């Protein structure tokens, strides 16, 4: 039985290279990755270029030219308490923006797993923790500083007994 998922991504080159999370595309069939642009009318079929389960990152490519590219920042300069924005498509809602602060940097939460659920002993975890809302569908979207620079790729949130405000992004320097 085929399943369908959704996520977000960051266009990093004008000719169509997009960074997202490995868990967003890992089980996609050949030709099964559809990219919908913000206007929701423009759609592309993406080619999977590569994945890295040890960082939960993936690169896909669409056949396009002159795409808008967002500025990449330097995540080594991020400070606890700094305001950030999480952008993505949570719960199939298009282009949402949530705001929060950086709660921690260099966070290791032992979450990167093999496909069979075992801990990935090669997993690289260096997350930016934020209280900006990150929900299903935000995965792969940008975490942005107030200057408009991407400092991370939204990856996951932890919820335990109703606790909220524990979102995590892979640092852009690791990307």
mmCIF file of C-alpha atoms in Angstrom:
data_model
loop_
_atom_site.group_PDB
_atom_site.id
_atom_site.type_symbol
_atom_site.label_atom_id
_atom_site.label_comp_id
_atom_site.label_asym_id
_atom_site.label_seq_id
_atom_site.Cartn_x
_atom_site.Cartn_y
_atom_site.Cartn_z
ATOM 1 C CA UNK A 1 0.000 0.000 0.000
ATOM 2 C CA UNK A 2 1.364 3.354 -0.992
ATOM 3 C CA UNK A 3 1.409 6.205 1.477
ATOM 4 C CA UNK A 4 1.761 9.917 1.040
ATOM 5 C CA UNK A 5 3.597 12.397 3.203
ATOM 6 C CA UNK A 6 4.436 16.036 3.134
ATOM 7 C CA UNK A 7 7.242 18.264 4.175
ATOM 8 C CA UNK A 8 9.028 21.456 3.293
ATOM 9 C CA UNK A 9 12.302 22.397 1.658
ATOM 10 C CA UNK A 10 14.763 25.198 1.035
ATOM 11 C CA UNK A 11 15.770 26.198 -2.489
ATOM 12 C CA UNK A 12 19.543 26.614 -2.356
ATOM 13 C CA UNK A 13 20.385 27.180 -6.043
ATOM 14 C CA UNK A 14 18.548 29.064 -8.783
ATOM 15 C CA UNK A 15 18.683 25.971 -11.014
ATOM 16 C CA UNK A 16 16.589 23.847 -8.654
ATOM 17 C CA UNK A 17 18.618 22.163 -5.921
ATOM 18 C CA UNK A 18 16.525 21.884 -2.748
ATOM 19 C CA UNK A 19 17.544 20.775 0.747
ATOM 20 C CA UNK A 20 15.032 18.901 2.887
ATOM 21 C CA UNK A 21 15.060 16.171 5.528
ATOM 22 C CA UNK A 22 15.896 12.560 4.747
ATOM 23 C CA UNK A 23 12.773 11.432 6.610
ATOM 24 C CA UNK A 24 10.634 13.533 4.230
ATOM 25 C CA UNK A 25 11.821 11.661 1.101
ATOM 26 C CA UNK A 26 13.362 8.395 2.314
ATOM 27 C CA UNK A 27 10.590 6.058 1.141
ATOM 28 C CA UNK A 28 9.652 7.930 -2.042
ATOM 29 C CA UNK A 29 9.328 5.967 -5.267
ATOM 30 C CA UNK A 30 11.282 6.986 -8.370
ATOM 31 C CA UNK A 31 9.370 9.974 -9.720
ATOM 32 C CA UNK A 32 7.312 10.099 -6.547
ATOM 33 C CA UNK A 33 8.579 13.390 -5.115
ATOM 34 C CA UNK A 34 6.340 16.289 -6.025
ATOM 35 C CA UNK A 35 7.416 19.850 -5.259
ATOM 36 C CA UNK A 36 4.670 22.447 -4.986
ATOM 37 C CA UNK A 37 5.733 26.058 -4.986
ATOM 38 C CA UNK A 38 4.209 28.625 -2.650
ATOM 39 C CA UNK A 39 1.566 29.659 -5.198
ATOM 40 C CA UNK A 40 0.371 26.002 -5.143
ATOM 41 C CA UNK A 41 -0.172 26.131 -8.920
ATOM 42 C CA UNK A 42 3.418 25.497 -9.966
ATOM 43 C CA UNK A 43 4.423 21.867 -9.452
ATOM 44 C CA UNK A 44 7.519 19.889 -10.338
ATOM 45 C CA UNK A 45 8.583 16.275 -10.156
ATOM 46 C CA UNK A 46 11.853 16.161 -8.253
ATOM 47 C CA UNK A 47 14.788 13.834 -8.672
ATOM 48 C CA UNK A 48 16.417 12.511 -5.511
ATOM 49 C CA UNK A 49 20.080 13.549 -5.646
ATOM 50 C CA UNK A 50 21.228 12.136 -2.332
ATOM 51 C CA UNK A 51 20.384 11.392 1.269
ATOM 52 C CA UNK A 52 22.335 11.260 4.492
ATOM 53 C CA UNK A 53 20.529 9.370 7.252
ATOM 54 C CA UNK A 54 23.300 10.250 9.736
ATOM 55 C CA UNK A 55 22.248 13.921 9.620
ATOM 56 C CA UNK A 56 18.645 13.409 8.416
ATOM 57 C CA UNK A 57 19.352 15.510 5.313
ATOM 58 C CA UNK A 58 18.462 15.047 1.654
ATOM 59 C CA UNK A 59 18.979 16.959 -1.578
ATOM 60 C CA UNK A 60 16.438 16.886 -4.389
ATOM 61 C CA UNK A 61 16.494 18.623 -7.779
ATOM 62 C CA UNK A 62 13.743 20.096 -9.908
ATOM 63 C CA UNK A 63 14.107 21.115 -13.548
ATOM 64 C CA UNK A 64 13.750 24.883 -13.267
ATOM 65 C CA UNK A 65 15.710 28.065 -13.812
ATOM 66 C CA UNK A 66 15.868 31.478 -12.136
ATOM 67 C CA UNK A 67 14.305 30.280 -8.895
ATOM 68 C CA UNK A 68 14.427 32.570 -5.868
ATOM 69 C CA UNK A 69 17.196 31.524 -3.480
ATOM 70 C CA UNK A 70 17.236 32.352 0.201
ATOM 71 C CA UNK A 71 20.397 33.660 1.862
ATOM 72 C CA UNK A 72 22.293 31.171 4.011
ATOM 73 C CA UNK A 73 23.591 32.463 7.316
ATOM 74 C CA UNK A 74 26.309 31.259 9.670
ATOM 75 C CA UNK A 75 24.852 29.047 12.385
ATOM 76 C CA UNK A 76 28.090 29.349 14.402
ATOM 77 C CA UNK A 77 26.990 32.914 15.202
ATOM 78 C CA UNK A 78 23.578 31.936 16.598
ATOM 79 C CA UNK A 79 23.038 32.845 20.244
ATOM 80 C CA UNK A 80 20.606 31.583 22.857
ATOM 81 C CA UNK A 81 17.757 34.088 23.196
ATOM 82 C CA UNK A 82 17.934 35.218 19.558
ATOM 83 C CA UNK A 83 14.588 35.555 17.738
ATOM 84 C CA UNK A 84 13.953 33.099 14.898
ATOM 85 C CA UNK A 85 11.188 32.195 12.447
ATOM 86 C CA UNK A 86 10.215 28.656 11.424
ATOM 87 C CA UNK A 87 8.689 28.467 7.944
ATOM 88 C CA UNK A 88 7.006 25.460 6.423
ATOM 89 C CA UNK A 89 3.830 23.647 5.511
ATOM 90 C CA UNK A 90 2.585 22.014 8.715
ATOM 91 C CA UNK A 91 -0.489 19.800 8.598
ATOM 92 C CA UNK A 92 -0.819 20.571 4.844
ATOM 93 C CA UNK A 93 -1.265 24.294 5.513
ATOM 94 C CA UNK A 94 0.758 26.289 2.997
ATOM 95 C CA UNK A 95 3.497 28.715 3.974
ATOM 96 C CA UNK A 96 3.072 29.171 7.689
ATOM 97 C CA UNK A 97 5.435 31.250 9.787
ATOM 98 C CA UNK A 98 5.923 30.845 13.521
ATOM 99 C CA UNK A 99 8.202 32.877 15.758
ATOM 100 C CA UNK A 100 10.245 31.964 18.778
ATOM 101 C CA UNK A 101 13.646 32.168 20.342
ATOM 102 C CA UNK A 102 16.709 29.965 20.266
ATOM 103 C CA UNK A 103 16.539 27.943 23.474
ATOM 104 C CA UNK A 104 19.796 26.008 23.077
ATOM 105 C CA UNK A 105 22.559 25.360 20.558
ATOM 106 C CA UNK A 106 24.588 22.203 20.022
ATOM 107 C CA UNK A 107 21.766 20.047 21.380
ATOM 108 C CA UNK A 108 22.170 16.249 21.125
ATOM 109 C CA UNK A 109 18.918 14.409 21.820
ATOM 110 C CA UNK A 110 19.911 10.921 20.587
ATOM 111 C CA UNK A 111 17.076 10.826 18.047
ATOM 112 C CA UNK A 112 18.702 9.844 14.726
ATOM 113 C CA UNK A 113 17.801 6.200 14.122
ATOM 114 C CA UNK A 114 18.337 3.488 11.539
ATOM 115 C CA UNK A 115 15.320 2.453 9.436
ATOM 116 C CA UNK A 116 14.781 -0.482 11.826
ATOM 117 C CA UNK A 117 14.563 1.897 14.816
ATOM 118 C CA UNK A 118 17.996 1.171 16.280
ATOM 119 C CA UNK A 119 20.184 4.102 17.320
ATOM 120 C CA UNK A 120 22.435 5.223 14.469
ATOM 121 C CA UNK A 121 25.907 5.100 16.005
ATOM 122 C CA UNK A 122 27.165 7.423 13.256
ATOM 123 C CA UNK A 123 24.354 9.950 13.731
ATOM 124 C CA UNK A 124 25.492 13.552 13.895
ATOM 125 C CA UNK A 125 23.385 15.684 16.194
ATOM 126 C CA UNK A 126 24.101 19.362 16.639
ATOM 127 C CA UNK A 127 20.604 20.807 16.794
ATOM 128 C CA UNK A 128 19.402 24.337 17.352
ATOM 129 C CA UNK A 129 16.553 24.106 19.854
ATOM 130 C CA UNK A 130 13.719 26.617 19.500
ATOM 131 C CA UNK A 131 10.280 27.251 20.905
ATOM 132 C CA UNK A 132 9.026 28.373 17.464
ATOM 133 C CA UNK A 133 6.284 25.898 16.554
ATOM 134 C CA UNK A 134 7.591 23.056 14.386
ATOM 135 C CA UNK A 135 4.902 20.529 13.452
ATOM 136 C CA UNK A 136 4.494 17.639 10.976
ATOM 137 C CA UNK A 137 5.023 19.159 7.523
ATOM 138 C CA UNK A 138 7.523 21.768 8.754
ATOM 139 C CA UNK A 139 10.304 19.209 8.340
ATOM 140 C CA UNK A 140 12.835 20.410 5.787
ATOM 141 C CA UNK A 141 11.768 24.052 5.999
ATOM 142 C CA UNK A 142 14.040 26.897 7.053
ATOM 143 C CA UNK A 143 14.733 28.277 10.502
ATOM 144 C CA UNK A 144 15.520 31.918 9.829
ATOM 145 C CA UNK A 145 17.254 34.677 11.805
ATOM 146 C CA UNK A 146 15.643 38.091 12.026
ATOM 147 C CA UNK A 147 17.933 39.294 9.199
ATOM 148 C CA UNK A 148 16.308 36.781 6.818
ATOM 149 C CA UNK A 149 19.182 34.290 6.721
ATOM 150 C CA UNK A 150 18.657 30.541 7.023
ATOM 151 C CA UNK A 151 20.442 29.228 10.109
ATOM 152 C CA UNK A 152 18.885 25.773 10.216
ATOM 153 C CA UNK A 153 16.656 23.159 8.620
ATOM 154 C CA UNK A 154 13.593 22.364 10.749
ATOM 155 C CA UNK A 155 13.699 18.698 11.597
ATOM 156 C CA UNK A 156 11.542 17.610 14.507
ATOM 157 C CA UNK A 157 9.690 18.422 17.644
ATOM 158 C CA UNK A 158 9.495 16.479 20.878
ATOM 159 C CA UNK A 159 6.237 16.134 22.748
ATOM 160 C CA UNK A 160 5.925 14.354 26.055
ATOM 161 C CA UNK A 161 2.845 14.528 28.246
ATOM 162 C CA UNK A 162 1.583 17.592 26.404
ATOM 163 C CA UNK A 163 4.861 19.517 26.607
ATOM 164 C CA UNK A 164 5.224 21.997 23.743
ATOM 165 C CA UNK A 165 7.995 24.310 22.611
ATOM 166 C CA UNK A 166 10.698 21.757 21.910
ATOM 167 C CA UNK A 167 11.531 22.171 18.218
ATOM 168 C CA UNK A 168 14.871 21.270 16.658
ATOM 169 C CA UNK A 169 16.700 22.319 13.493
ATOM 170 C CA UNK A 170 19.879 21.018 11.877
ATOM 171 C CA UNK A 171 22.421 23.841 11.754
ATOM 172 C CA UNK A 172 22.962 25.326 8.304
ATOM 173 C CA UNK A 173 26.716 24.932 8.738
ATOM 174 C CA UNK A 174 26.173 21.151 9.121
ATOM 175 C CA UNK A 175 24.003 21.205 5.990
#
